Short mmCIF file of C-alpha atoms in Angstrom, two decimals:
data_model
loop_
_atom_site.label_atom_id
_atom_site.label_comp_id
_atom_site.label_asym_id
_atom_site.label_seq_id
_atom_site.Cartn_x
_atom_site.Cartn_y
_atom_site.Cartn_z
CA MET A 8 2.80 -1.43 -27.04
CA ILE A 9 0.63 -2.50 -24.10
CA LYS A 10 -1.01 0.89 -23.64
CA PHE A 11 -2.56 0.67 -27.12
CA LEU A 12 -4.15 -2.73 -26.45
CA ARG A 13 -7.50 -3.00 -24.70
CA LEU A 14 -7.01 -6.01 -22.49
CA LYS A 15 -9.61 -7.95 -20.54
CA ILE A 16 -8.40 -7.74 -16.94
CA LEU A 17 -9.61 -9.10 -13.63
CA CYS A 18 -8.62 -7.61 -10.25
CA THR A 19 -9.52 -9.50 -7.08
CA ASN A 20 -9.38 -8.90 -3.34
CA ASN A 21 -10.89 -11.09 -0.64
CA HIS A 22 -12.63 -8.10 0.97
CA LEU A 23 -13.53 -4.65 -0.32
CA LYS A 24 -15.80 -3.72 2.56
CA HIS A 25 -13.74 -1.04 4.32
CA MET A 26 -10.66 1.07 3.66
CA GLY A 27 -7.45 -0.89 4.29
CA GLY A 28 -4.09 -1.61 2.68
CA SER A 29 -5.01 -4.31 0.16
CA GLU A 30 -8.36 -2.65 -0.53
CA THR A 31 -6.67 0.62 -1.43
CA PHE A 32 -4.11 -1.29 -3.49
CA THR A 33 -6.91 -2.92 -5.50
CA TYR A 34 -8.78 0.35 -5.96
CA THR A 35 -5.64 2.16 -7.12
CA LEU A 36 -4.66 -0.63 -9.51
CA ALA A 37 -8.13 -0.98 -11.03
CA LYS A 38 -8.51 2.76 -11.57
CA GLU A 39 -5.11 3.03 -13.26
CA LEU A 40 -5.96 0.12 -15.57
CA GLU A 41 -9.26 1.80 -16.44
CA ARG A 42 -7.41 5.04 -17.10
CA GLN A 43 -5.30 3.13 -19.60
CA SER A 44 -8.58 2.11 -21.32
CA HIS A 45 -8.51 -1.58 -20.39
CA SER A 46 -11.69 -3.52 -19.65
CA VAL A 47 -11.53 -4.17 -15.90
CA ASP A 48 -13.71 -6.47 -13.79
CA VAL A 49 -13.29 -6.51 -10.01
CA PHE A 50 -14.23 -9.50 -7.87
CA THR A 51 -14.48 -9.77 -4.09
CA LEU A 52 -15.93 -12.15 -1.53
CA SER A 53 -16.96 -9.28 0.77
CA LYS A 54 -18.53 -6.15 -0.72
CA GLY A 55 -18.76 -2.69 0.79
CA VAL A 56 -17.48 0.85 0.59
CA VAL A 57 -14.60 0.15 -1.81
CA SER A 58 -16.35 -2.34 -4.12
CA GLU A 59 -19.14 0.18 -4.70
CA LYS A 60 -16.64 2.52 -6.35
CA LEU A 61 -15.42 -0.12 -8.84
CA ASN A 62 -16.80 -2.25 -11.64
CA THR A 63 -17.44 -5.12 -9.26
CA VAL A 64 -18.95 -8.26 -10.77
CA ASP A 65 -20.58 -11.35 -9.29
CA GLU A 66 -19.97 -13.62 -12.27
CA LEU A 67 -16.54 -13.95 -13.84
CA LYS A 68 -15.85 -14.20 -17.55
CA ASP A 69 -14.56 -17.53 -18.85
CA GLU A 70 -11.23 -15.95 -19.78
CA TYR A 71 -9.14 -12.85 -19.10
CA ASP A 72 -5.86 -11.66 -20.60
CA ILE A 73 -4.44 -10.94 -17.13
CA MET A 74 -5.70 -11.57 -13.62
CA PHE A 75 -4.26 -9.42 -10.82
CA ILE A 76 -5.07 -11.54 -7.77
CA ASN A 77 -4.83 -10.58 -4.11
CA HIS A 78 -5.37 -13.28 -1.47
CA ASN A 79 -5.24 -17.06 -1.82
CA SER A 80 -9.02 -17.30 -1.34
CA CYS A 81 -9.52 -15.47 -4.63
CA LEU A 82 -6.96 -17.65 -6.42
CA GLU A 83 -8.73 -20.74 -5.10
CA HIS A 84 -12.04 -19.40 -6.43
CA ILE A 85 -10.55 -18.72 -9.87
CA LEU A 86 -8.97 -22.17 -10.04
CA LYS A 87 -12.23 -23.81 -8.96
CA LYS A 88 -14.13 -21.92 -11.70
CA LYS A 89 -11.38 -22.87 -14.20
CA ILE A 90 -11.04 -19.29 -15.44
CA LYS A 91 -8.50 -19.08 -18.25
CA GLY A 92 -5.79 -16.43 -18.43
CA PHE A 93 -2.46 -15.32 -16.98
CA LYS A 94 -2.65 -15.30 -13.19
CA ILE A 95 -0.46 -13.03 -11.03
CA LEU A 96 -0.79 -13.47 -7.27
CA THR A 97 0.46 -10.52 -5.22
CA CYS A 98 1.37 -11.16 -1.57
CA HIS A 99 1.28 -8.07 0.65
CA GLY A 100 2.68 -9.53 3.86
CA ILE A 101 4.02 -12.56 5.69
CA GLN A 102 0.75 -12.52 7.64
CA PRO A 103 -2.20 -13.23 7.75
CA GLN A 104 -3.19 -16.61 6.30
CA LEU A 105 -4.89 -14.97 3.30
CA GLU A 106 -1.51 -13.64 2.17
CA GLN A 107 0.16 -17.04 2.03
CA PRO A 108 1.14 -18.24 -1.47
CA ILE A 109 -0.51 -21.33 -2.92
CA PRO A 110 0.14 -23.20 -6.18
CA GLY A 111 -1.83 -22.24 -9.25
CA ALA A 112 -0.62 -18.76 -10.23
CA ASP A 113 1.56 -18.21 -13.29
CA SER A 114 3.64 -15.59 -11.49
CA TYR A 115 4.07 -14.33 -7.92
CA VAL A 116 4.66 -10.72 -6.91
CA VAL A 117 5.55 -9.33 -3.48
CA VAL A 118 5.64 -5.73 -2.29
CA ALA A 119 8.89 -6.02 -0.30
CA GLU A 120 12.02 -8.12 0.09
CA GLU A 121 10.92 -9.42 3.49
CA ILE A 122 7.94 -11.12 1.81
CA GLN A 123 10.08 -12.32 -1.08
CA GLU A 124 12.27 -14.22 1.39
CA HIS A 125 9.15 -15.63 3.05
CA LEU A 126 7.88 -16.97 -0.29
CA LYS A 127 11.30 -18.35 -1.16
CA ASN A 128 11.28 -20.36 2.08
CA ARG A 129 7.95 -21.80 0.98
CA GLY A 130 9.25 -22.76 -2.46
CA PHE A 131 7.89 -19.85 -4.53
CA ASN A 132 9.98 -17.50 -6.66
CA SER A 133 8.67 -13.95 -6.81
CA THR A 134 9.26 -10.45 -8.17
CA VAL A 135 9.33 -7.34 -5.99
CA ILE A 136 6.94 -4.60 -7.14
CA ARG A 137 6.35 -2.08 -4.40
CA ASN A 138 2.95 -0.70 -3.47
CA GLY A 139 1.58 1.58 -6.16
CA VAL A 140 0.23 5.00 -5.21
CA ASP A 141 -1.87 7.35 -7.34
CA CYS A 142 0.56 10.25 -7.20
CA LYS A 143 -1.99 12.55 -8.86
CA ARG A 144 -4.43 11.94 -6.03
CA PHE A 145 -1.80 11.87 -3.29
CA PHE A 146 0.35 14.95 -3.89
CA PRO A 147 1.64 17.98 -1.94
CA ILE A 148 -1.44 20.22 -2.13
CA ARG A 149 0.61 22.56 0.06
CA LYS A 150 4.22 22.56 1.14
CA ILE A 151 4.70 21.48 4.74
CA ASN A 152 5.78 24.02 7.33
CA ALA A 153 9.41 24.71 8.19
CA GLU A 154 8.60 23.55 11.73
CA CYS A 155 6.14 20.78 12.51
CA LYS A 156 2.79 22.28 13.48
CA SER A 157 0.37 19.39 12.89
CA VAL A 158 0.50 15.60 13.25
CA LEU A 159 -1.82 12.92 11.88
CA SER A 160 -1.99 9.41 13.34
CA MET A 161 -2.98 6.71 10.85
CA CYS A 162 -2.16 4.04 13.42
CA HIS A 163 -4.51 1.11 13.94
CA GLY A 164 -3.58 0.66 17.59
CA GLU A 165 -5.29 2.73 20.30
CA GLU A 166 -2.18 2.72 22.50
CA ALA A 167 -0.04 4.14 19.70
CA LYS A 168 -2.61 6.84 18.97
CA ASN A 169 -2.76 7.87 22.63
CA ASN A 170 1.03 8.02 22.95
CA ILE A 171 1.32 10.23 19.86
CA SER A 172 -1.41 12.49 21.23
CA GLU A 173 0.50 12.87 24.51
CA ALA A 174 3.74 13.62 22.66
CA CYS A 175 1.98 16.31 20.63
CA LYS A 176 0.60 17.89 23.82
CA LYS A 177 4.11 18.11 25.25
CA LEU A 178 5.30 19.83 22.07
CA GLY A 179 2.25 22.07 21.78
CA ILE A 180 1.38 20.95 18.25
CA SER A 181 -1.92 19.97 16.66
CA PHE A 182 -3.00 16.31 16.67
CA ASN A 183 -5.54 14.46 14.53
CA PHE A 184 -6.26 10.78 13.80
CA THR A 185 -8.04 8.71 11.18
CA GLY A 186 -9.74 6.26 13.50
CA THR A 187 -8.28 3.04 14.86
CA THR A 188 -10.76 0.79 13.04
CA LEU A 189 -11.20 0.40 9.30
CA GLU A 190 -14.92 1.12 9.68
CA GLY A 191 -14.12 4.57 11.04
CA ARG A 192 -11.89 5.67 8.18
CA THR A 193 -13.00 8.05 5.48
CA PHE A 194 -12.44 7.07 1.85
CA GLU A 195 -10.91 10.46 1.04
CA ILE A 196 -8.02 9.91 3.42
CA GLU A 197 -5.80 12.28 1.42
CA LYS A 198 -7.71 15.27 2.82
CA LEU A 199 -6.51 14.44 6.33
CA ILE A 200 -2.95 13.87 5.10
CA PHE A 201 -2.97 17.26 3.35
CA GLU A 202 -3.72 18.98 6.67
CA ALA A 203 -0.72 17.44 8.45
CA ASP A 204 3.01 18.16 8.36
CA LEU A 205 3.92 14.79 9.88
CA VAL A 206 2.14 11.42 9.65
CA PHE A 207 2.49 8.34 11.85
CA GLY A 208 1.63 4.86 10.55
CA PHE A 209 2.68 1.62 8.93
CA GLY A 210 2.58 0.22 5.40
CA ARG A 211 0.14 1.75 2.96
CA SER A 212 -0.28 4.94 4.99
CA THR A 213 3.47 5.47 4.74
CA TYR A 214 3.54 5.24 0.94
CA GLU A 215 0.61 7.62 0.53
CA SER A 216 1.94 10.16 3.03
CA MET A 217 5.34 10.17 1.34
CA ALA A 218 3.61 10.82 -1.98
CA CYS A 219 1.90 13.81 -0.33
CA GLY A 220 5.31 15.21 0.59
CA ARG A 221 4.90 14.75 4.33
CA ASN A 222 7.38 13.72 6.98
CA VAL A 223 6.58 10.17 8.08
CA ILE A 224 7.30 8.21 11.24
CA SER A 225 6.95 4.41 11.15
CA TYR A 226 5.12 3.54 14.37
CA ASP A 227 2.02 1.63 15.53
CA SER A 228 0.74 -0.94 18.02
CA LYS A 229 -1.10 -3.01 15.44
CA TRP A 230 0.53 -6.44 15.72
CA ALA A 231 2.99 -7.17 18.52
CA GLY A 232 2.69 -4.25 20.90
CA LEU A 233 4.23 -0.85 20.40
CA THR A 234 6.95 -0.85 17.77
CA GLY A 235 8.39 1.33 15.06
CA ASP A 236 11.36 2.29 12.94
CA GLY A 237 11.20 6.02 13.51
CA ILE A 238 11.29 8.89 11.07
CA ILE A 239 11.92 8.07 7.40
CA THR A 240 14.97 9.84 5.99
CA PRO A 241 17.08 9.70 2.82
CA ASN A 242 19.57 7.59 4.80
CA ASN A 243 17.19 4.81 5.87
CA VAL A 244 14.38 4.72 3.30
CA GLN A 245 15.87 1.93 1.18
CA LEU A 246 16.43 -0.22 4.25
CA LEU A 247 12.97 0.38 5.73
CA GLN A 248 11.12 -0.32 2.48
CA LYS A 249 12.48 -3.88 2.53
CA LYS A 250 9.95 -4.53 5.31
CA SER A 251 7.22 -2.26 3.91
CA PHE A 252 7.88 0.47 6.50
CA GLY A 253 6.21 -1.85 9.01
CA GLY A 254 8.30 -1.10 12.10
CA ARG A 255 10.06 -4.46 11.99
CA THR A 256 13.53 -3.30 10.93
CA PHE A 257 14.61 -1.66 14.19
CA ASN A 258 11.59 -2.52 16.39
CA PHE A 259 12.00 0.56 18.55
CA LYS A 260 9.69 0.57 21.59
CA PHE A 261 9.05 4.29 21.78
CA THR A 262 7.95 5.86 25.05
CA VAL A 263 6.04 9.14 24.93
CA ASP A 264 9.23 11.08 25.69
CA GLU A 265 11.08 9.18 22.95
CA LEU A 266 8.28 10.04 20.52
CA VAL A 267 8.77 13.68 21.42
CA GLU A 268 12.44 13.40 20.45
CA GLU A 269 11.54 11.58 17.22
CA ILE A 270 9.11 14.32 16.22
CA LYS A 271 11.89 16.85 16.83
CA LYS A 272 13.83 15.18 13.98
CA TYR A 273 11.28 16.68 11.57
CA LYS A 274 12.75 18.50 8.58
CA GLN A 275 10.90 20.34 5.86
CA GLU A 276 13.30 18.97 3.24
CA TYR A 277 12.28 15.41 4.13
CA GLY A 278 8.89 16.21 2.66
CA ASP A 279 10.43 17.19 -0.68
CA PHE A 280 12.59 14.08 -0.65
CA ASN A 281 9.65 11.80 0.18
CA ARG A 282 7.58 13.18 -2.68
CA GLN A 283 10.35 12.68 -5.22
CA TYR A 284 11.11 9.20 -3.88
CA ALA A 285 7.45 8.22 -4.16
CA LEU A 286 7.28 9.48 -7.75
CA GLU A 287 10.29 7.38 -8.67
CA ASN A 288 9.51 4.22 -6.71
CA PHE A 289 5.78 3.99 -5.86
CA ASN A 290 4.00 5.73 -8.74
CA ILE A 291 1.13 3.45 -9.83
CA GLU A 292 1.79 4.22 -13.51
CA LYS A 293 5.30 2.78 -13.21
CA GLN A 294 4.20 -0.14 -11.04
CA VAL A 295 1.51 -1.22 -13.53
CA ASN A 296 4.12 -1.23 -16.29
CA LYS A 297 6.24 -3.59 -14.17
CA TYR A 298 3.29 -5.98 -13.91
CA PHE A 299 2.78 -5.79 -17.65
CA GLN A 300 6.45 -6.61 -18.16
CA ILE A 301 5.87 -9.91 -16.35
CA TRP A 302 2.89 -10.58 -18.63
CA ARG A 303 4.95 -9.77 -21.74
CA GLN A 304 7.59 -12.29 -20.69
CA ARG A 305 5.09 -15.12 -20.08
CA GLY A 306 6.29 -18.42 -21.45
CA THR A 307 9.89 -17.23 -21.80
CA THR A 308 11.12 -18.47 -18.42
#
């Protein structure tokens, strides 16, 4: 079986300078592959905080068994260097330009159905493998309170952060935030999540907070003004994950008073549900096995 083979693997990401979604994805993937005793090289065009924590190389080997590639710039580099091996390009969004698919990969993976449709419209077939989370790192270090007492904003947008802060003041609950720029974010982000009962954010922050057994509200002002899908529940989680919990399903334009009402929907049992759902659907150990299944089936389709 795959876990008994020591494969030569390459993981790439255009930038590993600061903490962000694709950077954390690459870190989590590389560490899980190392845990499985594979030989893992990491390549990036922009070094920094994340690359320093990985086996980052400047020169690539002539051949790898599998290449886990993020960003078309990295695929272009690999093709230019004529590196041999099975190439899987993962697309994490319909934007920005770096996430657009280009010819040259042996297989294409997307993290949500929204992106799968985007690739299909561009002539690329793909497989959905959702974001992988290290569920041993992101876990419920404590059970959340029966009533919400603390909120963490992982939003990128300043306006969203300020609105959440105002809503928390009206409710008389504690407020904290991770910083609205990547440069301001700590690597050990799980410590801030552990302190909160409820987390606001999009994308990667949602997956990690669910794994920590927190209530989560999809909301930010990152792209096109204030928008969100509201609190994640057992009834809407499968729908919201189709757009990576990115606020684009319902596109609610929450006012401060509406955020107050959304926070009031908090339930302790949502935390238990979110943890179990993350274990079943986002666990990096399971997600890596799905990637390996694509590699096993190479040449059969």
